[in-house]
PDB file of C-alpha atoms and ligand atoms in Angstrom:
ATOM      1  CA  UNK I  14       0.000   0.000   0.000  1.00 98.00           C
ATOM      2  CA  UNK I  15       1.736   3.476  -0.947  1.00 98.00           C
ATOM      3  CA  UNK I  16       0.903   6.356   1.257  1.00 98.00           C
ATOM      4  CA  UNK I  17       1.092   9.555   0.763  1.00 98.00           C
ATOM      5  CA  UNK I  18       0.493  12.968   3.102  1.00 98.00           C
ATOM      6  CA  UNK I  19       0.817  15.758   0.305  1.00 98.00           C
ATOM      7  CA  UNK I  20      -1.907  15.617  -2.560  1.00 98.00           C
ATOM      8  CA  UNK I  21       0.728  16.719  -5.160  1.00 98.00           C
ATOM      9  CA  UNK I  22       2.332  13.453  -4.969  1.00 98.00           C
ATOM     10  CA  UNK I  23      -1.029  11.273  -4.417  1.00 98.00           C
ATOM     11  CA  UNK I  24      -2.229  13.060  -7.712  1.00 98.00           C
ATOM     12  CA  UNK I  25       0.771  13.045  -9.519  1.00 98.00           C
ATOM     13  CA  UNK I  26       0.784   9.321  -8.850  1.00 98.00           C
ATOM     14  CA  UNK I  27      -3.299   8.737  -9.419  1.00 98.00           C
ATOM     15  CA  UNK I  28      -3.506  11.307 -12.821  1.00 97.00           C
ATOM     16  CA  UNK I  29      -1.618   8.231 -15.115  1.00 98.00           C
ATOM     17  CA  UNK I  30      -3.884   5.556 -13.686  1.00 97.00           C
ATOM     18  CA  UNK I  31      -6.569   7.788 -14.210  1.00 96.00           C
ATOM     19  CA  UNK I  32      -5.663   8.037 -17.498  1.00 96.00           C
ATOM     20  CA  UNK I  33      -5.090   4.512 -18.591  1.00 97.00           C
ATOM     21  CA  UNK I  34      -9.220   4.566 -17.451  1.00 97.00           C
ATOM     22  CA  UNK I  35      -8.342   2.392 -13.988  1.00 98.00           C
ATOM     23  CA  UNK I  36     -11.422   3.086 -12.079  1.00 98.00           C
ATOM     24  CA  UNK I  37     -10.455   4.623  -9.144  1.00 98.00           C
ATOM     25  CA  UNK I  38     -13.209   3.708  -5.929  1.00 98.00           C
ATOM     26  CA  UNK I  39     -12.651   6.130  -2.987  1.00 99.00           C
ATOM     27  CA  UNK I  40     -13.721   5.916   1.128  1.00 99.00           C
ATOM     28  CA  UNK I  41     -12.987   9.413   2.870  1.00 98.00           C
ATOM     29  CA  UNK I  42     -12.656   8.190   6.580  1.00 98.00           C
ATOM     30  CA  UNK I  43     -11.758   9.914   9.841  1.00 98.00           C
ATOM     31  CA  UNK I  44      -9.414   6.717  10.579  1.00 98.00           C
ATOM     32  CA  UNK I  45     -10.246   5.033  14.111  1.00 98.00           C
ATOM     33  CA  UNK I  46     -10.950   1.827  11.151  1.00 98.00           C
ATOM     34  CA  UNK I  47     -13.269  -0.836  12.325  1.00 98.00           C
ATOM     35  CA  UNK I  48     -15.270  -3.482  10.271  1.00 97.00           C
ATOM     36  CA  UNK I  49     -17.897  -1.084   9.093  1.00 98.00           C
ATOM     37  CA  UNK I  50     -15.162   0.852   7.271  1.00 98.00           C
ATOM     38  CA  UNK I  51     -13.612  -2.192   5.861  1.00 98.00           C
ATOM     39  CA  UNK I  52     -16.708  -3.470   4.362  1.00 98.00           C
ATOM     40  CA  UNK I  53     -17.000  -0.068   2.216  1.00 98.00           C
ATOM     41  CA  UNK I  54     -13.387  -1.052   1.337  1.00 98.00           C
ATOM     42  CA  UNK I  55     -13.902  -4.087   0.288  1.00 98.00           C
ATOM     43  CA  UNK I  56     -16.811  -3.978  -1.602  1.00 98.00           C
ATOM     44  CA  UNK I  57     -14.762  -0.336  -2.950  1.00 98.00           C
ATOM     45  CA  UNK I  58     -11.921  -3.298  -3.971  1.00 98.00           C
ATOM     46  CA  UNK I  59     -15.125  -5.691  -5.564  1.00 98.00           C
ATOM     47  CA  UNK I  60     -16.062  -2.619  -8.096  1.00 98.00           C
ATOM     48  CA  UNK I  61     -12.210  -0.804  -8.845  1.00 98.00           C
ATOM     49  CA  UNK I  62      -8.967  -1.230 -10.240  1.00 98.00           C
ATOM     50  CA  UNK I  63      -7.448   0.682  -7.737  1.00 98.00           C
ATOM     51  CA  UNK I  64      -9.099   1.871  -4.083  1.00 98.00           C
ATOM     52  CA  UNK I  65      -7.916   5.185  -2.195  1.00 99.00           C
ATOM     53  CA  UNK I  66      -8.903   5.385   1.518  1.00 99.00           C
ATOM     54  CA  UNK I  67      -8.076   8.662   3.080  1.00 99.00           C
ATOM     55  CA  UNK I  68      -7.897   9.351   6.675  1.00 98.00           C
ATOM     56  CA  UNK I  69      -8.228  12.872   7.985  1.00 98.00           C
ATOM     57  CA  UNK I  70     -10.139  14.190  11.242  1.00 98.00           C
ATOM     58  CA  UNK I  71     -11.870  17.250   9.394  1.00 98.00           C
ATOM     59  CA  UNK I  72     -11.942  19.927  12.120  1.00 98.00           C
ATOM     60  CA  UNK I  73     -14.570  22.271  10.643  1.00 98.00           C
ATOM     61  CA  UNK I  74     -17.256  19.166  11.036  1.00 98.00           C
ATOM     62  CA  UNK I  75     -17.044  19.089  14.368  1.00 97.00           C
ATOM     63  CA  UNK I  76     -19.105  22.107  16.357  1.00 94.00           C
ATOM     64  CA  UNK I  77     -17.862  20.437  19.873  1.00 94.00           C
ATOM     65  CA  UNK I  78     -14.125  21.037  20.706  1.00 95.00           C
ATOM     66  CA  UNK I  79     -13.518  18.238  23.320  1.00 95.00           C
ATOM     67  CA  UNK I  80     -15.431  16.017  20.451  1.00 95.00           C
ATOM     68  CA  UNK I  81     -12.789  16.736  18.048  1.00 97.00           C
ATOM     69  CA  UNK I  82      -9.814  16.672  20.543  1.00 97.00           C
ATOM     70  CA  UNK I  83     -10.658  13.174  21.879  1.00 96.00           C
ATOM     71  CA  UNK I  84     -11.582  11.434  18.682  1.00 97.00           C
ATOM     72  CA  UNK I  85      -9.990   8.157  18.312  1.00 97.00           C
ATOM     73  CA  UNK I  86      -6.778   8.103  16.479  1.00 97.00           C
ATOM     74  CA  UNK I  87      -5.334   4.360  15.778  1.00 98.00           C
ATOM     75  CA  UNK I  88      -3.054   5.260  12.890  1.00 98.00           C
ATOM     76  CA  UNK I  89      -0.851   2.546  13.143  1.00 98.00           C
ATOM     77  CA  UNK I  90      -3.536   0.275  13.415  1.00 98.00           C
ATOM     78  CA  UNK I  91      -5.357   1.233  10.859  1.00 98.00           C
ATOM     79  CA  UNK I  92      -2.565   0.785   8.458  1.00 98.00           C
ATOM     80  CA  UNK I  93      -2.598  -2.788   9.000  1.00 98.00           C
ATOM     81  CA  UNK I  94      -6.290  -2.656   8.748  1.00 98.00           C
ATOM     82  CA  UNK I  95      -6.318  -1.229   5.293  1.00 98.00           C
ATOM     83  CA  UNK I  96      -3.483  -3.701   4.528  1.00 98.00           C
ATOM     84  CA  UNK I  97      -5.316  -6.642   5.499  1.00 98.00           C
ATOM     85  CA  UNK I  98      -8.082  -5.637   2.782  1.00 98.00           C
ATOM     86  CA  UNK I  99      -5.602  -4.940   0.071  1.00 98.00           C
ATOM     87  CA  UNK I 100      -6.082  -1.083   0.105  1.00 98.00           C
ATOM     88  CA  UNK I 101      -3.454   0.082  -2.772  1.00 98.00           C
ATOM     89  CA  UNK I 102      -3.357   4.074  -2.041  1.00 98.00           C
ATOM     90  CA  UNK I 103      -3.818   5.774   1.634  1.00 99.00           C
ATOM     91  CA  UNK I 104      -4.145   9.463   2.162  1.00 99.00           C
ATOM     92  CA  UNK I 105      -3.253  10.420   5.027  1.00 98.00           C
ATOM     93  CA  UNK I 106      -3.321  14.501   4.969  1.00 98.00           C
ATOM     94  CA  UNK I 107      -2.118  17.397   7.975  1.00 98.00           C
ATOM     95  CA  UNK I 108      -4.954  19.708   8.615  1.00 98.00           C
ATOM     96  CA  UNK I 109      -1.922  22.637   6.843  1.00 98.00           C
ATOM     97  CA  UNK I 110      -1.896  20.301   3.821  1.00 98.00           C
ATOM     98  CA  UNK I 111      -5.818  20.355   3.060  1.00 98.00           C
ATOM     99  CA  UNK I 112      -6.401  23.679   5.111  1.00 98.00           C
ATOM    100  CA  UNK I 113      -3.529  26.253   4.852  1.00 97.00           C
ATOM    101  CA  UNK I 114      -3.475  28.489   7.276  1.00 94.00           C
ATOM    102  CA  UNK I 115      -7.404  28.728   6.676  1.00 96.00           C
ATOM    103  CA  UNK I 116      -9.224  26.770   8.973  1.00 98.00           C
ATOM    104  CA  UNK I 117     -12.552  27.577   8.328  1.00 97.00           C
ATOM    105  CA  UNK I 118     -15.680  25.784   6.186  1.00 98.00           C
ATOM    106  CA  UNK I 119     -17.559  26.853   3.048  1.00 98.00           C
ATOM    107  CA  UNK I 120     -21.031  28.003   2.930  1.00 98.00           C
ATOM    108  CA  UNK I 121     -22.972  25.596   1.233  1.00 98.00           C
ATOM    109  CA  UNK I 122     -27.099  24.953   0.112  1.00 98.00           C
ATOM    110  CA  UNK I 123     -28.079  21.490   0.326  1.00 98.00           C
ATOM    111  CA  UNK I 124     -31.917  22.436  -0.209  1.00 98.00           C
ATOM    112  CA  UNK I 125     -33.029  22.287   3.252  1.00 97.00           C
ATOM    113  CA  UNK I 126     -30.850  18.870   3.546  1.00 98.00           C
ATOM    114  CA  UNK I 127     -28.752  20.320   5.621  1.00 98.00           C
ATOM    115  CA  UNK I 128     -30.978  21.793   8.306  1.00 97.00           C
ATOM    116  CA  UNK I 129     -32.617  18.814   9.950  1.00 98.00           C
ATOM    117  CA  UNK I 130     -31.778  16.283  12.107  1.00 98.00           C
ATOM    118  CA  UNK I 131     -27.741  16.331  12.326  1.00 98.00           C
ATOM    119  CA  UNK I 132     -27.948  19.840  11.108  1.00 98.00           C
ATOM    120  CA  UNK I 133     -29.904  21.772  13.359  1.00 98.00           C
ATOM    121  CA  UNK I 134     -28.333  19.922  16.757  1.00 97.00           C
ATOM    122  CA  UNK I 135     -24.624  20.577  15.341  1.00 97.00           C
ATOM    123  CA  UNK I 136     -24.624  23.793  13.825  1.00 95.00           C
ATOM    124  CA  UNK I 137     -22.002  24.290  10.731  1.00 97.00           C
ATOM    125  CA  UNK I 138     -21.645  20.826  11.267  1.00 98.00           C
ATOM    126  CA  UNK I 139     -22.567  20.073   6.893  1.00 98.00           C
ATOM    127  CA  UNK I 140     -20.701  23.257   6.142  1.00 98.00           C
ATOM    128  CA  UNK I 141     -17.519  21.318   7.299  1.00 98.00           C
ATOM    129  CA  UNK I 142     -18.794  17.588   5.879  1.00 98.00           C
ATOM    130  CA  UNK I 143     -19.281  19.976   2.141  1.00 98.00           C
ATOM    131  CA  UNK I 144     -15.506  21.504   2.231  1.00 98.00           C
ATOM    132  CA  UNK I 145     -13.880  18.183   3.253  1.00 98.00           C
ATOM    133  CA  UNK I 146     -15.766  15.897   0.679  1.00 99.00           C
ATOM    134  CA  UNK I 147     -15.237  18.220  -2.030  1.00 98.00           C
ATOM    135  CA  UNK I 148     -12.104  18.717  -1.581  1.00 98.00           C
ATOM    136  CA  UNK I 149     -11.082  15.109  -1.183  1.00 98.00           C
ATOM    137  CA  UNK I 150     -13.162  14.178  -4.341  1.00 98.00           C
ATOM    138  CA  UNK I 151     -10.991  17.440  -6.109  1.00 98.00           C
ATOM    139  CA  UNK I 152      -7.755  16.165  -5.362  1.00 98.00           C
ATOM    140  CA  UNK I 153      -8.623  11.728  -5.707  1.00 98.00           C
ATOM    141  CA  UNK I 154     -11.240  12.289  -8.320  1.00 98.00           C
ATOM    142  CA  UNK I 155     -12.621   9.091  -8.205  1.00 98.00           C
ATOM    143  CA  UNK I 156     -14.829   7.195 -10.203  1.00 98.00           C
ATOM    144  CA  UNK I 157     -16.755   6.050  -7.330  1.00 98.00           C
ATOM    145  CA  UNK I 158     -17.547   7.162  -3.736  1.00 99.00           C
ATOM    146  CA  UNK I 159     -18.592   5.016  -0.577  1.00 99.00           C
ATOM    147  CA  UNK I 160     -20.670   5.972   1.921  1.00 98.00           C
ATOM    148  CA  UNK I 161     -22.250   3.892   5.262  1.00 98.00           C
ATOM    149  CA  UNK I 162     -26.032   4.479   6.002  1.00 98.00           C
ATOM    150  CA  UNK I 163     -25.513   5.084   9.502  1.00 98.00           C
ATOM    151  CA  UNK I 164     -25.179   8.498   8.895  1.00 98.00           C
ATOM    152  CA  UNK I 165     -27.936   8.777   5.796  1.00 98.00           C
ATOM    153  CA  UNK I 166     -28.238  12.870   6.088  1.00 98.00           C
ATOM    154  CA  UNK I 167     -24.632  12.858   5.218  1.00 98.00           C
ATOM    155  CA  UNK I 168     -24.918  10.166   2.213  1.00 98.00           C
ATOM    156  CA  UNK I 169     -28.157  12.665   1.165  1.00 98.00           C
ATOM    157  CA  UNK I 170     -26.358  15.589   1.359  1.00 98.00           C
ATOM    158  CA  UNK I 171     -23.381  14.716  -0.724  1.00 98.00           C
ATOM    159  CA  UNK I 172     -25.319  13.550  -3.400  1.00 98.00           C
ATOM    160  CA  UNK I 173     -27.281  16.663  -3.452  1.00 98.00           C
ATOM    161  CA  UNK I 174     -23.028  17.949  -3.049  1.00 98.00           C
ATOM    162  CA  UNK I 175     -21.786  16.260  -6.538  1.00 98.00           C
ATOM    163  CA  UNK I 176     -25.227  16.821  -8.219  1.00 98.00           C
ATOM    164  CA  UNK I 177     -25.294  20.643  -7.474  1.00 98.00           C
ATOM    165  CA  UNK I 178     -21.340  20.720  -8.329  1.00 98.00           C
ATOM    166  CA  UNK I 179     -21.456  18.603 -11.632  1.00 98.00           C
ATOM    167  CA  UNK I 180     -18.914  16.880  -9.557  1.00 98.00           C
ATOM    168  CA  UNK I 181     -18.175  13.336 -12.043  1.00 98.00           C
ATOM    169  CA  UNK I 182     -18.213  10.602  -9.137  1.00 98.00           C
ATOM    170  CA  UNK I 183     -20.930   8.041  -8.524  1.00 98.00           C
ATOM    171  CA  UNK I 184     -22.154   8.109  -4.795  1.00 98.00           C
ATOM    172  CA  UNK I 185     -22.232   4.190  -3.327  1.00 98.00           C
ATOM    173  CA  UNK I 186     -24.586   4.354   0.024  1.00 98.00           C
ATOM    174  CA  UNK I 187     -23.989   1.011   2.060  1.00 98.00           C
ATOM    175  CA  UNK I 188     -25.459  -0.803   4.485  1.00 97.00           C
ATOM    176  CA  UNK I 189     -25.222  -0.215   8.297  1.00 98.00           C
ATOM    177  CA  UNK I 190     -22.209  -2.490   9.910  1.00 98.00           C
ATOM    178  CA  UNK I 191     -23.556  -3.669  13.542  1.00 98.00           C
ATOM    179  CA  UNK I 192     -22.269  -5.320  16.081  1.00 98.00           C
ATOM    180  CA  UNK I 193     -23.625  -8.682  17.156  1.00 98.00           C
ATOM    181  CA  UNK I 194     -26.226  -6.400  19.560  1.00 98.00           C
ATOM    182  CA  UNK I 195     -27.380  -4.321  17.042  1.00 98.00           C
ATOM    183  CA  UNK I 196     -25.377  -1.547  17.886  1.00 98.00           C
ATOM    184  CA  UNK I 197     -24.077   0.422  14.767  1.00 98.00           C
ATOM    185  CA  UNK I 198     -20.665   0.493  14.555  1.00 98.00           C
ATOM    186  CA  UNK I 199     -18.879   4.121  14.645  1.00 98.00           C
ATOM    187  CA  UNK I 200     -15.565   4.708  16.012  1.00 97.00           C
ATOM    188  CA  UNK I 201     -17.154   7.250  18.519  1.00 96.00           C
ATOM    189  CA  UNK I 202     -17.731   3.250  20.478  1.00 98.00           C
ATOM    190  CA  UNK I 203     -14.603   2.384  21.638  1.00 97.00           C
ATOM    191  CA  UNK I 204     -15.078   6.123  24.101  1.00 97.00           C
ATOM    192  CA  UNK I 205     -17.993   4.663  25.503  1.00 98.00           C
ATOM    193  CA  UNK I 206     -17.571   3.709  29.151  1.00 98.00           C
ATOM    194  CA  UNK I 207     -18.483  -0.465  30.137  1.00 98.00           C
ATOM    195  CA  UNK I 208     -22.101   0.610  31.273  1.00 98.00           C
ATOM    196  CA  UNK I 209     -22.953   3.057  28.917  1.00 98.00           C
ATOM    197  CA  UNK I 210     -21.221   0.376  26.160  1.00 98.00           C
ATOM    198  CA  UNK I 211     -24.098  -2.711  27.812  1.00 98.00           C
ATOM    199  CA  UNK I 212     -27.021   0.129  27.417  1.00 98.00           C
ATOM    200  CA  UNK I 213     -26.066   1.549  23.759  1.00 98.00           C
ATOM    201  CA  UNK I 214     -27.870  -1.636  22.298  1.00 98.00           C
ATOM    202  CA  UNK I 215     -30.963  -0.159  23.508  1.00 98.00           C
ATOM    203  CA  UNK I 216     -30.466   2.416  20.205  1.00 98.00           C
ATOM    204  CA  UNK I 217     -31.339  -0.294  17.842  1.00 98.00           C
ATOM    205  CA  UNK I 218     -33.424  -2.717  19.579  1.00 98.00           C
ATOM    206  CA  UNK I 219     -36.029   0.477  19.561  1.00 98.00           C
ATOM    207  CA  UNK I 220     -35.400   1.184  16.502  1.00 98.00           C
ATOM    208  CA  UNK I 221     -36.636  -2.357  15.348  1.00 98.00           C
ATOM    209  CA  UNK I 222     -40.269  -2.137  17.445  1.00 98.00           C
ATOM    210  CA  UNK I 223     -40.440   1.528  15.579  1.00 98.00           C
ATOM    211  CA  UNK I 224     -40.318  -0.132  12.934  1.00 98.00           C
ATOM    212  CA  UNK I 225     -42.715  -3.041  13.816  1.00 97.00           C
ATOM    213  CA  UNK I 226     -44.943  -0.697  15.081  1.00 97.00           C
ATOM    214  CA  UNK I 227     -45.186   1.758  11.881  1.00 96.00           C
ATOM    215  CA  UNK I 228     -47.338  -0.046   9.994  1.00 92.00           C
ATOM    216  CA  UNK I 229     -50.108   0.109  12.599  1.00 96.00           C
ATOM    217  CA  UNK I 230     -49.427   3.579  14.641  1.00 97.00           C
ATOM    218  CA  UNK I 231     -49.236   7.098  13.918  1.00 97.00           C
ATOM    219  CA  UNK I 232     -46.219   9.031  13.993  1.00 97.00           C
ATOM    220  CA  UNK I 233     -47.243  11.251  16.969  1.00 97.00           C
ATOM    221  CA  UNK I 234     -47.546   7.565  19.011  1.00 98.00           C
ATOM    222  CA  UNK I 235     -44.468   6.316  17.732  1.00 98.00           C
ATOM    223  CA  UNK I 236     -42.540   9.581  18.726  1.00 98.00           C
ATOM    224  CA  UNK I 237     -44.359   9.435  22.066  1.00 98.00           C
ATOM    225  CA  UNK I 238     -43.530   5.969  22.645  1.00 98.00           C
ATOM    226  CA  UNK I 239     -39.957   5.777  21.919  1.00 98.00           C
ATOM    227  CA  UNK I 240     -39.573   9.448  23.947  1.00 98.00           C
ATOM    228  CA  UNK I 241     -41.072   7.300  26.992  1.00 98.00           C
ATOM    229  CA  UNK I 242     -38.695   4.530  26.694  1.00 98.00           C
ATOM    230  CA  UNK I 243     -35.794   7.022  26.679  1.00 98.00           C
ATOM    231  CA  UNK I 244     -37.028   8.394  30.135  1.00 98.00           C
ATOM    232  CA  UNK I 245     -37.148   5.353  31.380  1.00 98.00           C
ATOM    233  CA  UNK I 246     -33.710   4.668  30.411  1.00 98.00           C
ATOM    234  CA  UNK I 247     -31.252   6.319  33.267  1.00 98.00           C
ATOM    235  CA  UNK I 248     -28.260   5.505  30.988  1.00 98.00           C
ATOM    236  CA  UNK I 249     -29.531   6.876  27.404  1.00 98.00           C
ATOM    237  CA  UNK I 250     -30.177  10.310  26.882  1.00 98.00           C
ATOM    238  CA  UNK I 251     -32.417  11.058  23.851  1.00 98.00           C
ATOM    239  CA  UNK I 252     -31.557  14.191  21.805  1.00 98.00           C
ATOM    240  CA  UNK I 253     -34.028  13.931  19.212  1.00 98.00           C
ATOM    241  CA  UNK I 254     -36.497  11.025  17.583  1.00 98.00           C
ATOM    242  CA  UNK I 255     -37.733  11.958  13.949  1.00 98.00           C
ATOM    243  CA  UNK I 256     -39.368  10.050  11.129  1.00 98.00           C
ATOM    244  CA  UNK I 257     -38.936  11.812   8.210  1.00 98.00           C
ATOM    245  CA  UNK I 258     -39.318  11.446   4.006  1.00 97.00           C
ATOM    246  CA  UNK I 259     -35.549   9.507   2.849  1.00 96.00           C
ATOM    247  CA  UNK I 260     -35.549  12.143  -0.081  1.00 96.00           C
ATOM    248  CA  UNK I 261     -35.901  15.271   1.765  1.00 96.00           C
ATOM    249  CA  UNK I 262     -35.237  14.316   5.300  1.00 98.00           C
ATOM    250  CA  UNK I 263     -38.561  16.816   6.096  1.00 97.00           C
ATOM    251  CA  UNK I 264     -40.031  15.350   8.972  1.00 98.00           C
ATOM    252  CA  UNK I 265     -43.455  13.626   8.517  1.00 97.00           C
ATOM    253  CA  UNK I 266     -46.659  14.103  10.601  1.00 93.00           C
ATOM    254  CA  UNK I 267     -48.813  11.245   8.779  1.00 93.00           C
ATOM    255  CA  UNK I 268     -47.808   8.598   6.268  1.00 92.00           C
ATOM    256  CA  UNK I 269     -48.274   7.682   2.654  1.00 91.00           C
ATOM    257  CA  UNK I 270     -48.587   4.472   0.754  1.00 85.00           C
ATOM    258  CA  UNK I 271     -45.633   3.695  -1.131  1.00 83.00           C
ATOM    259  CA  UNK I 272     -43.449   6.336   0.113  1.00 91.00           C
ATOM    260  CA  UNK I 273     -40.002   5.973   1.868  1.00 95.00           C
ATOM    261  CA  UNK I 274     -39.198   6.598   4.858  1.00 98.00           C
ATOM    262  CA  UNK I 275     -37.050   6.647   7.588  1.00 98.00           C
ATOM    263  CA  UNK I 276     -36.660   6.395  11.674  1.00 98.00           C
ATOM    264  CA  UNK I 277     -33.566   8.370  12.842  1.00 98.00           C
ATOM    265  CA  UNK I 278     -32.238   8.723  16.301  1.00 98.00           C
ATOM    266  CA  UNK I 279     -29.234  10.666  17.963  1.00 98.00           C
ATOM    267  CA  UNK I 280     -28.769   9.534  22.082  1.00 98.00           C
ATOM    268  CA  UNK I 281     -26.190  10.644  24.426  1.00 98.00           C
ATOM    269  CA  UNK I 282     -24.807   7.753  26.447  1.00 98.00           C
ATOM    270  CA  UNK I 283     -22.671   9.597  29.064  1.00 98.00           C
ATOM    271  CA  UNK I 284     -20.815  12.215  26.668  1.00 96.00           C
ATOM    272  CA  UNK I 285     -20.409   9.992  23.988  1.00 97.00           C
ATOM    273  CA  UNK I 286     -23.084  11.167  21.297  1.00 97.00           C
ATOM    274  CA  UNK I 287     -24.463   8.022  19.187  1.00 98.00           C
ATOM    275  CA  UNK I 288     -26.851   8.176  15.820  1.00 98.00           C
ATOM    276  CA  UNK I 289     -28.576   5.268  14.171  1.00 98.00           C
ATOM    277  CA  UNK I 290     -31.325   5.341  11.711  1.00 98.00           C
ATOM    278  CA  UNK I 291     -33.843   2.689  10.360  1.00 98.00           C
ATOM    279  CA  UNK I 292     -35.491   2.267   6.460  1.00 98.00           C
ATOM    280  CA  UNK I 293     -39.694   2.084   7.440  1.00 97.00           C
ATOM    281  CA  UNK I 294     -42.240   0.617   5.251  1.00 86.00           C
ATOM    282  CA  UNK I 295     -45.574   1.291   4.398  1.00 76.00           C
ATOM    283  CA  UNK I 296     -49.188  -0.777   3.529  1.00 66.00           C
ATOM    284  CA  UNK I 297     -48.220  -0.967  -0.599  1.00 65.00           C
ATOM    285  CA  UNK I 298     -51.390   0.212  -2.536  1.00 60.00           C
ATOM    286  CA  UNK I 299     -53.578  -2.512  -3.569  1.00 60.00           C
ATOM    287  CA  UNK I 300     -53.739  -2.180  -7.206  1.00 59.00           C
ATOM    288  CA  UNK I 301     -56.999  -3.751  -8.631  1.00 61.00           C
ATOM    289  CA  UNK I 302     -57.028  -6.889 -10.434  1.00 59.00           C
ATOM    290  CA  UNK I 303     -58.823  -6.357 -13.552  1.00 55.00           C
TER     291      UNK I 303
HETATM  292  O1  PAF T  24     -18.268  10.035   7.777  1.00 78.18           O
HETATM  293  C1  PAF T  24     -17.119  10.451   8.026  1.00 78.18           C
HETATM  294  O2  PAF T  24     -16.266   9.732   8.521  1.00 78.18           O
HETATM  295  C2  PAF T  24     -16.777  11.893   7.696  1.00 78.18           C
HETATM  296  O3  PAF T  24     -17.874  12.721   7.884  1.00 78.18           O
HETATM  297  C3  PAF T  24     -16.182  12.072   6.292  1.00 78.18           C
HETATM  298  C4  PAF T  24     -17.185  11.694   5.210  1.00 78.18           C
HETATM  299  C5  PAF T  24     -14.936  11.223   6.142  1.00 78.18           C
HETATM  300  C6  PAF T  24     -15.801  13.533   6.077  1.00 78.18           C
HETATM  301  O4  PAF T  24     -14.869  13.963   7.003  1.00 78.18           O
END
């Protein structure tokens, strides 16, 4: 696996495979690797020639300063992560490299995307994701992009990113890695204490009645009923419960057939702040048989 810190030398060494039309797949990562990550990889390996993973903790994201100072950093580890899965090219950038002296985000319009959910409880926090991802996808310029579900207004937002940028990269969403309990991996886990780590599974096993429990109950009971739980819960803190449209992440207040949507969830266990999110489905339309 070659690395490289300066994007000179990781384009100057991409531009001729890029132009003997390798396809180039491409996971941005904040490093802290675990098997969620390396299942983007691989399946990143499955559909390229050649497979870039870049690791960079992208200060402007991050709207909490002790939340960016004690994020997980395991680079040595994750080097023999990302060899393990074959990863040919790793990007490993300072924040001067990518930054300058500048460390501040863009101002960007994601059509409303960016102001629910994530958006309105970590302000500037899509302003940040926008700069980094367009950046990264300036200087790789990959065919192909991979994404995890677990955080969906992200995946939404930076396809609404490329789209509104004529950026050329095809945007991969994949499926949410889990732990044997349910709970979605993130590398935010390994800060959780042992108690708060034995209660986090709680996330996703409401998650699952939410979504047992759609087809039959309104949204105002569902929102009710899972805000309940959470006071019950002396270990989970809920910030906010929403069911909202998977296009325009607008929250809903009543359901219709053959729609999607989705159940998202951000809880504080201790200081450690966790999201998950769940695909709903509604009654299909019975179309008449003629
Ligand atoms: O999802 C992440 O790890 C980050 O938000 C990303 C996409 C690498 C941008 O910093």
């Amino acid at each position: 696996m070659k690395i490289f810190e300066k994007k000179m030398a990781l384009q100057a060494y991409i531009t001729p495979l890029k132009e003997s039309k390798k396809s180039i797949g491409f996971v941005p990562t904040m490093g802290a690797l675990h098997e969620g990550h390396l299942s983007l990889i691989k399946k990143a390996k499955k559909e390229n020639q050649i497979v870039v993973v870049s690791i960079f903790v992208n200060p402007t994201q991050f709207d909490n300063k002790e939340d960016l100072e004690k994020y997980p950093q395991t680079f040595n580890n994750d080097v023999k992560l990302l060899q393990s899965v074959n990863c040919d090219i790793l990007f490993f950038p300072s924040v001067e490299e990518i930054y300058d002296q500048n460390i501040i985000s863009k101002k960007f319009d994601f059509d409303g995307l960016e102001h629910q959910m994530e958006g309105a409880f970590r302000k500037g926090h899509f302003d940040g994701v926008g700069t980094i991802v367009k950046t990264l996808f300036e200087i790789v310029k990959p065919t192909t992009a991979y994404f995890g579900k677990k955080d969906f207004q992200q995946l939404q937002i930076i396809k609404n990113l490329v789209k509104k940028y004529d950026i050329p990269v095809k945007i991969v969403g994949c499926k949410i890695y889990r732990e044997t309990d349910g709970l979605a991996m993130s590398s935010r886990n390994t800060r959780l204490t042992k108690k708060h780590r034995k209660a986090a599974p709680f996330i996703h096993k409401t998650l699952k009645k939410v979504k047992k429990k759609f087809k039959t109950k309104s949204i105002a009971e569902l929102t009710q009923w899972v805000q309940k739980k959470f006071e019950k819960n002396s270990l989970l803190e809920l910030e906010y419960f929403t069911i909202a449209d998977e296009t325009t992440l607008k929250p809903i207040k009543s359901k219709e057939s053959n729609k999607k949507y989705r159940a998202f969830i951000a809880v504080y266990a201790g200081d450690i702040r966790l999201i998950d999110n769940i695909a709903l489905k509604t009654k299909k339309k019975k179309t008449a048989k003629i």
